[in-house]
PDB file of C-alpha atoms in Angstrom:
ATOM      1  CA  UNK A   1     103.402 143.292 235.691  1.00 41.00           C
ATOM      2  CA  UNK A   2     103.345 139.584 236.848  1.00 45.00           C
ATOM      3  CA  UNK A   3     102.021 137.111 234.448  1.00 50.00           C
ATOM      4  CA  UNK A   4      97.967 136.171 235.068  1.00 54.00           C
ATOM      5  CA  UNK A   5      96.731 133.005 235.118  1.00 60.00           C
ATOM      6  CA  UNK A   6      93.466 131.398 235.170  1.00 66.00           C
ATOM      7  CA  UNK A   7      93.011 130.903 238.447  1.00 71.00           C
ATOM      8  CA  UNK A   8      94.379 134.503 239.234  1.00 68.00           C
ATOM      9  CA  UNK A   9      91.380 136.037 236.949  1.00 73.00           C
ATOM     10  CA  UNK A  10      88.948 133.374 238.814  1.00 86.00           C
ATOM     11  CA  UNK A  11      90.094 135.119 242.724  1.00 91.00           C
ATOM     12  CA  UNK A  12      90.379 139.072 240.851  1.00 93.00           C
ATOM     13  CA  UNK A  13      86.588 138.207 239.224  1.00 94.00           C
ATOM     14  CA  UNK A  14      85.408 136.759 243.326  1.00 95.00           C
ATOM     15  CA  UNK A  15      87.019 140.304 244.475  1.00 95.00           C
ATOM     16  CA  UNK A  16      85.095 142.966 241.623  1.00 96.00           C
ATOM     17  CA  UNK A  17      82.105 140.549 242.320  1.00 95.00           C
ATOM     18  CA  UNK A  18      82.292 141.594 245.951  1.00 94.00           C
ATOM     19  CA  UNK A  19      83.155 145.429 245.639  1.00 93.00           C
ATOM     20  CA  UNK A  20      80.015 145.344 243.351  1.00 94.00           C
ATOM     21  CA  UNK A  21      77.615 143.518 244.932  1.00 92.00           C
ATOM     22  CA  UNK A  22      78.320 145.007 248.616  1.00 90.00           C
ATOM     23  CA  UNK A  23      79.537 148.669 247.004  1.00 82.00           C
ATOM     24  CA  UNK A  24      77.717 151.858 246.935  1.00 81.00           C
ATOM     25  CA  UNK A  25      76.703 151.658 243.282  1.00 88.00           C
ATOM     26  CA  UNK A  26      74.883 149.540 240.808  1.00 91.00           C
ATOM     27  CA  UNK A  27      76.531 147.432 238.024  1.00 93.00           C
ATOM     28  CA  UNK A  28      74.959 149.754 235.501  1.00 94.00           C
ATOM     29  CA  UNK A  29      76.010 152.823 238.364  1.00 93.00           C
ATOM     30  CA  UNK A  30      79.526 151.423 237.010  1.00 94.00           C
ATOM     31  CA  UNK A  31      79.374 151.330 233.508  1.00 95.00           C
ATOM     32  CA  UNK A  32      77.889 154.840 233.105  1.00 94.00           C
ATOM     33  CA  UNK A  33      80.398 156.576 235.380  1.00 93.00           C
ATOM     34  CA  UNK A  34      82.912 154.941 233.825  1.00 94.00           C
ATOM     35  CA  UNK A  35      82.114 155.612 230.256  1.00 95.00           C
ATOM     36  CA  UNK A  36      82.258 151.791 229.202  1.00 96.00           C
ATOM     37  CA  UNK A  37      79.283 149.017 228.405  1.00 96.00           C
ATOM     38  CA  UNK A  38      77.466 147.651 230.721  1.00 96.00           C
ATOM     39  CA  UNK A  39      78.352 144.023 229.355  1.00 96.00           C
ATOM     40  CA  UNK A  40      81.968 145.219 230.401  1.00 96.00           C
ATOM     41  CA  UNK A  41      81.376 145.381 233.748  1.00 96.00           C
ATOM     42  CA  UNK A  42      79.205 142.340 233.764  1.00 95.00           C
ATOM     43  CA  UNK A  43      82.465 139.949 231.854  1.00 95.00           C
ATOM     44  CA  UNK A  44      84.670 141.897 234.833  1.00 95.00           C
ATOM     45  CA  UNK A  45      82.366 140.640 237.315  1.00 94.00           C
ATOM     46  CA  UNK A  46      82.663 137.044 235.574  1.00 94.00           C
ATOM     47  CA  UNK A  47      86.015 136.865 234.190  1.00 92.00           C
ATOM     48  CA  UNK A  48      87.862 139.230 236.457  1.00 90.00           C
ATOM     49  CA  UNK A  49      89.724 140.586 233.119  1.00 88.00           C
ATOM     50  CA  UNK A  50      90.053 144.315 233.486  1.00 92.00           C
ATOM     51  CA  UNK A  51      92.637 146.428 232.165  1.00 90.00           C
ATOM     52  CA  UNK A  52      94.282 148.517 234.789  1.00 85.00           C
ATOM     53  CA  UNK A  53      92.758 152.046 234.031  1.00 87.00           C
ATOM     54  CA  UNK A  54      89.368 150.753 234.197  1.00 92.00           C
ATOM     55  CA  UNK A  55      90.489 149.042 237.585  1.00 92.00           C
ATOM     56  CA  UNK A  56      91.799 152.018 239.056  1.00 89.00           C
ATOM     57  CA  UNK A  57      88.323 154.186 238.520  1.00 90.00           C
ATOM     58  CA  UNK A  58      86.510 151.098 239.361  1.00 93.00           C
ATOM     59  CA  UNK A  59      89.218 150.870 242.695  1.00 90.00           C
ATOM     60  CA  UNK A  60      87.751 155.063 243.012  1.00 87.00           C
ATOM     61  CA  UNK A  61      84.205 154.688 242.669  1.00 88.00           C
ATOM     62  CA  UNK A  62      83.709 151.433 244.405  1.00 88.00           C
ATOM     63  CA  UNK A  63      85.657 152.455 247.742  1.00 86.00           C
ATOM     64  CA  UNK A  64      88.089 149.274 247.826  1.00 90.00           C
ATOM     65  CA  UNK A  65      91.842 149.381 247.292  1.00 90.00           C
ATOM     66  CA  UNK A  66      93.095 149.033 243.885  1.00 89.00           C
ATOM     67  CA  UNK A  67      95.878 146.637 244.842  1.00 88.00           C
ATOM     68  CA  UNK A  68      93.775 144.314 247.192  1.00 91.00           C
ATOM     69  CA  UNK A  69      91.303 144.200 244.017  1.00 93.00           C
ATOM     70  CA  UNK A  70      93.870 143.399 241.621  1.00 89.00           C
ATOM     71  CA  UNK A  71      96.492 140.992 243.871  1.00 87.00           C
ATOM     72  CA  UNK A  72      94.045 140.246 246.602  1.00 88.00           C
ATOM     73  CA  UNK A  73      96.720 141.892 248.802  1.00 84.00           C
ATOM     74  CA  UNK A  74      96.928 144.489 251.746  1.00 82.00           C
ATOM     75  CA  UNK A  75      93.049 145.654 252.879  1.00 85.00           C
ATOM     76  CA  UNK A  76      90.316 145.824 251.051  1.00 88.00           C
ATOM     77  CA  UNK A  77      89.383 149.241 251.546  1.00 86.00           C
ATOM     78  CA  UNK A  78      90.671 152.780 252.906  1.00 73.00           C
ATOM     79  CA  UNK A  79      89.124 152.715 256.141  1.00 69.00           C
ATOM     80  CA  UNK A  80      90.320 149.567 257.301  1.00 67.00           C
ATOM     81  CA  UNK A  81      92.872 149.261 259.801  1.00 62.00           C
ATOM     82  CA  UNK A  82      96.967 148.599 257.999  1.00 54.00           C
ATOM     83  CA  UNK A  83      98.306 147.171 261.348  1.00 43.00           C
ATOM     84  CA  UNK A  84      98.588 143.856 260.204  1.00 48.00           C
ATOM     85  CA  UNK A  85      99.915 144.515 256.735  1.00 48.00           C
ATOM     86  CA  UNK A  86     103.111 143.007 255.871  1.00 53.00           C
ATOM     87  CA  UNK A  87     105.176 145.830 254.083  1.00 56.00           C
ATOM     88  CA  UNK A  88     106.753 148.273 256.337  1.00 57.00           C
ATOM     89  CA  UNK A  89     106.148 150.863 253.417  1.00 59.00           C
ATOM     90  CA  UNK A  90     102.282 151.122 254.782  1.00 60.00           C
ATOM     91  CA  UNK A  91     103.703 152.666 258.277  1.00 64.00           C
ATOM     92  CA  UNK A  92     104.232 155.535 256.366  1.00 67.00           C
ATOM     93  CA  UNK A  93     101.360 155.998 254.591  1.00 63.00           C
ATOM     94  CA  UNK A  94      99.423 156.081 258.475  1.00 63.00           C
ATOM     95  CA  UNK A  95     100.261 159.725 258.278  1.00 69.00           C
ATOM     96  CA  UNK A  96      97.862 161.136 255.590  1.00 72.00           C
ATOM     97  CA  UNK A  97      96.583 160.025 252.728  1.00 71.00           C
ATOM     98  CA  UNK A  98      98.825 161.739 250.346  1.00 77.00           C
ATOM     99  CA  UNK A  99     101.253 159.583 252.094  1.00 75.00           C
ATOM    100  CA  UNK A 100      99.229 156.666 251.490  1.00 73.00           C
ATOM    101  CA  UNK A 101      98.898 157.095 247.840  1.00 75.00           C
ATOM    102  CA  UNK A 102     102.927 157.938 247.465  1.00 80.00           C
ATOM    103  CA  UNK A 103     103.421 154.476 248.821  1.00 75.00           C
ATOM    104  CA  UNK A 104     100.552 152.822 246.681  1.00 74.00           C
ATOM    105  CA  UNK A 105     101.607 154.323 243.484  1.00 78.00           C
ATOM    106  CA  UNK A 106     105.752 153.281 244.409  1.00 80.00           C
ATOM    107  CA  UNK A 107     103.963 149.873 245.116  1.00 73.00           C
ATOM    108  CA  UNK A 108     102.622 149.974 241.677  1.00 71.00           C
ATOM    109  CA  UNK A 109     105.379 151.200 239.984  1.00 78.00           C
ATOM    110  CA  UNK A 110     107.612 148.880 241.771  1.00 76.00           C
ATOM    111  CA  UNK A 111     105.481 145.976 240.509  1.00 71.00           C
ATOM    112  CA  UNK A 112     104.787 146.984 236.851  1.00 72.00           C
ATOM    113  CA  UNK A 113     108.373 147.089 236.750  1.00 79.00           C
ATOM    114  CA  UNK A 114     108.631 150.978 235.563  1.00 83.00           C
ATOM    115  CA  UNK A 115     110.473 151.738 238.945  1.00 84.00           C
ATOM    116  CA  UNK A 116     113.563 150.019 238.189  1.00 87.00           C
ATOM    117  CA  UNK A 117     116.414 150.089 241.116  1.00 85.00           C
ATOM    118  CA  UNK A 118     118.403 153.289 239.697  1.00 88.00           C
ATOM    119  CA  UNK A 119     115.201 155.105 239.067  1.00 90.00           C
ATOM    120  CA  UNK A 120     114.654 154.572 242.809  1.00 85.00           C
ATOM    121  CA  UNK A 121     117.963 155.055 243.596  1.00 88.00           C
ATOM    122  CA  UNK A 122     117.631 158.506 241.608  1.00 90.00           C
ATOM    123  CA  UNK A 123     114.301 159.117 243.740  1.00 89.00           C
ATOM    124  CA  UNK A 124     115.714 158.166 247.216  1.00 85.00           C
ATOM    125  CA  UNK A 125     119.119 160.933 246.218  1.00 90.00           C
ATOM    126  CA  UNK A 126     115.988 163.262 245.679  1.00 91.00           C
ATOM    127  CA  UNK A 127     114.507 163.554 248.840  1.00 86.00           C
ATOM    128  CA  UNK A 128     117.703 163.364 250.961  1.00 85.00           C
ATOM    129  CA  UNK A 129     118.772 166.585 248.732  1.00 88.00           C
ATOM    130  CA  UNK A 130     115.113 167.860 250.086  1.00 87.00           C
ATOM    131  CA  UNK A 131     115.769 167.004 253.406  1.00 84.00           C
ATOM    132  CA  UNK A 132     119.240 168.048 253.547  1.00 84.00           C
ATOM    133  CA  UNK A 133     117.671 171.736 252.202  1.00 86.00           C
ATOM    134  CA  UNK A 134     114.982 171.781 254.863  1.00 79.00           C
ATOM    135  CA  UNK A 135     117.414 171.388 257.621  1.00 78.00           C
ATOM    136  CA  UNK A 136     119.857 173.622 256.324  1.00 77.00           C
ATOM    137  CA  UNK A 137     116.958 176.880 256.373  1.00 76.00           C
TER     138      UNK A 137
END
């Protein structure tokens, strides 16, 4: 994952202060659905330093994207409109929401550097073979 600096935690803390404050549950909602302190939740708030797991069920129970709350990138939440998004992955996921969350976890993969090229490569030979099977029946 890309190196964090200061002013990176500063703009993630401004975005968890926001899903909080204008989300469906209270900061102490948070912490006891989670499983973690409620001074947690408060230093994410403040600090924006949040491991990943916690961000992800924070992403769930909070309604906003995990990747525009981490990067500040692509909408804030689900039921936003993707038109203007910049990555021509996203047309794809405007077909469900499984599709949506295939191209949101290859976005995270992608970025946390566990989806190298070849393992991509590998995945991309995959699906053709599926393809190639489906047509074939």
């Amino acid at each position: 994952m890309r190196n964090m600096n200061e002013r990176d935690f500063n703009a993630r803390a401004a975005r968890i202060r926001e899903a909080i404050e204008s989300g469906p549950l209270a900061m102490s909602e948070i912490a006891d659905t989670m499983g973690v302190a409620r001074t947690s939740v408060l230093n994410w708030k403040r600090k924006g330093n949040i491991n990943l797991d916690n961000l992800k069920g924070f992403a769930q129970l909070t309604g906003y994207r995990f990747w525009w709350l981490a990067f500040g990138e692509g909408p804030k939440k689900y039921d936003e409109p993707e038109a203007e998004l910049e990555n021509p992955l996203m047309e794809i996921a405007k077909f469900s929401t499984e599709h949506a969350r295939l191209v949101e976890c290859i976005s995270h993969l992608t970025a946390a550097r566990v989806l190298t090229p070849a393992l991509a490569e590998g995945i991309t030979i995959s699906l053709n073979a599926v393809a190639a099977l489906k047509k074939s029946e």
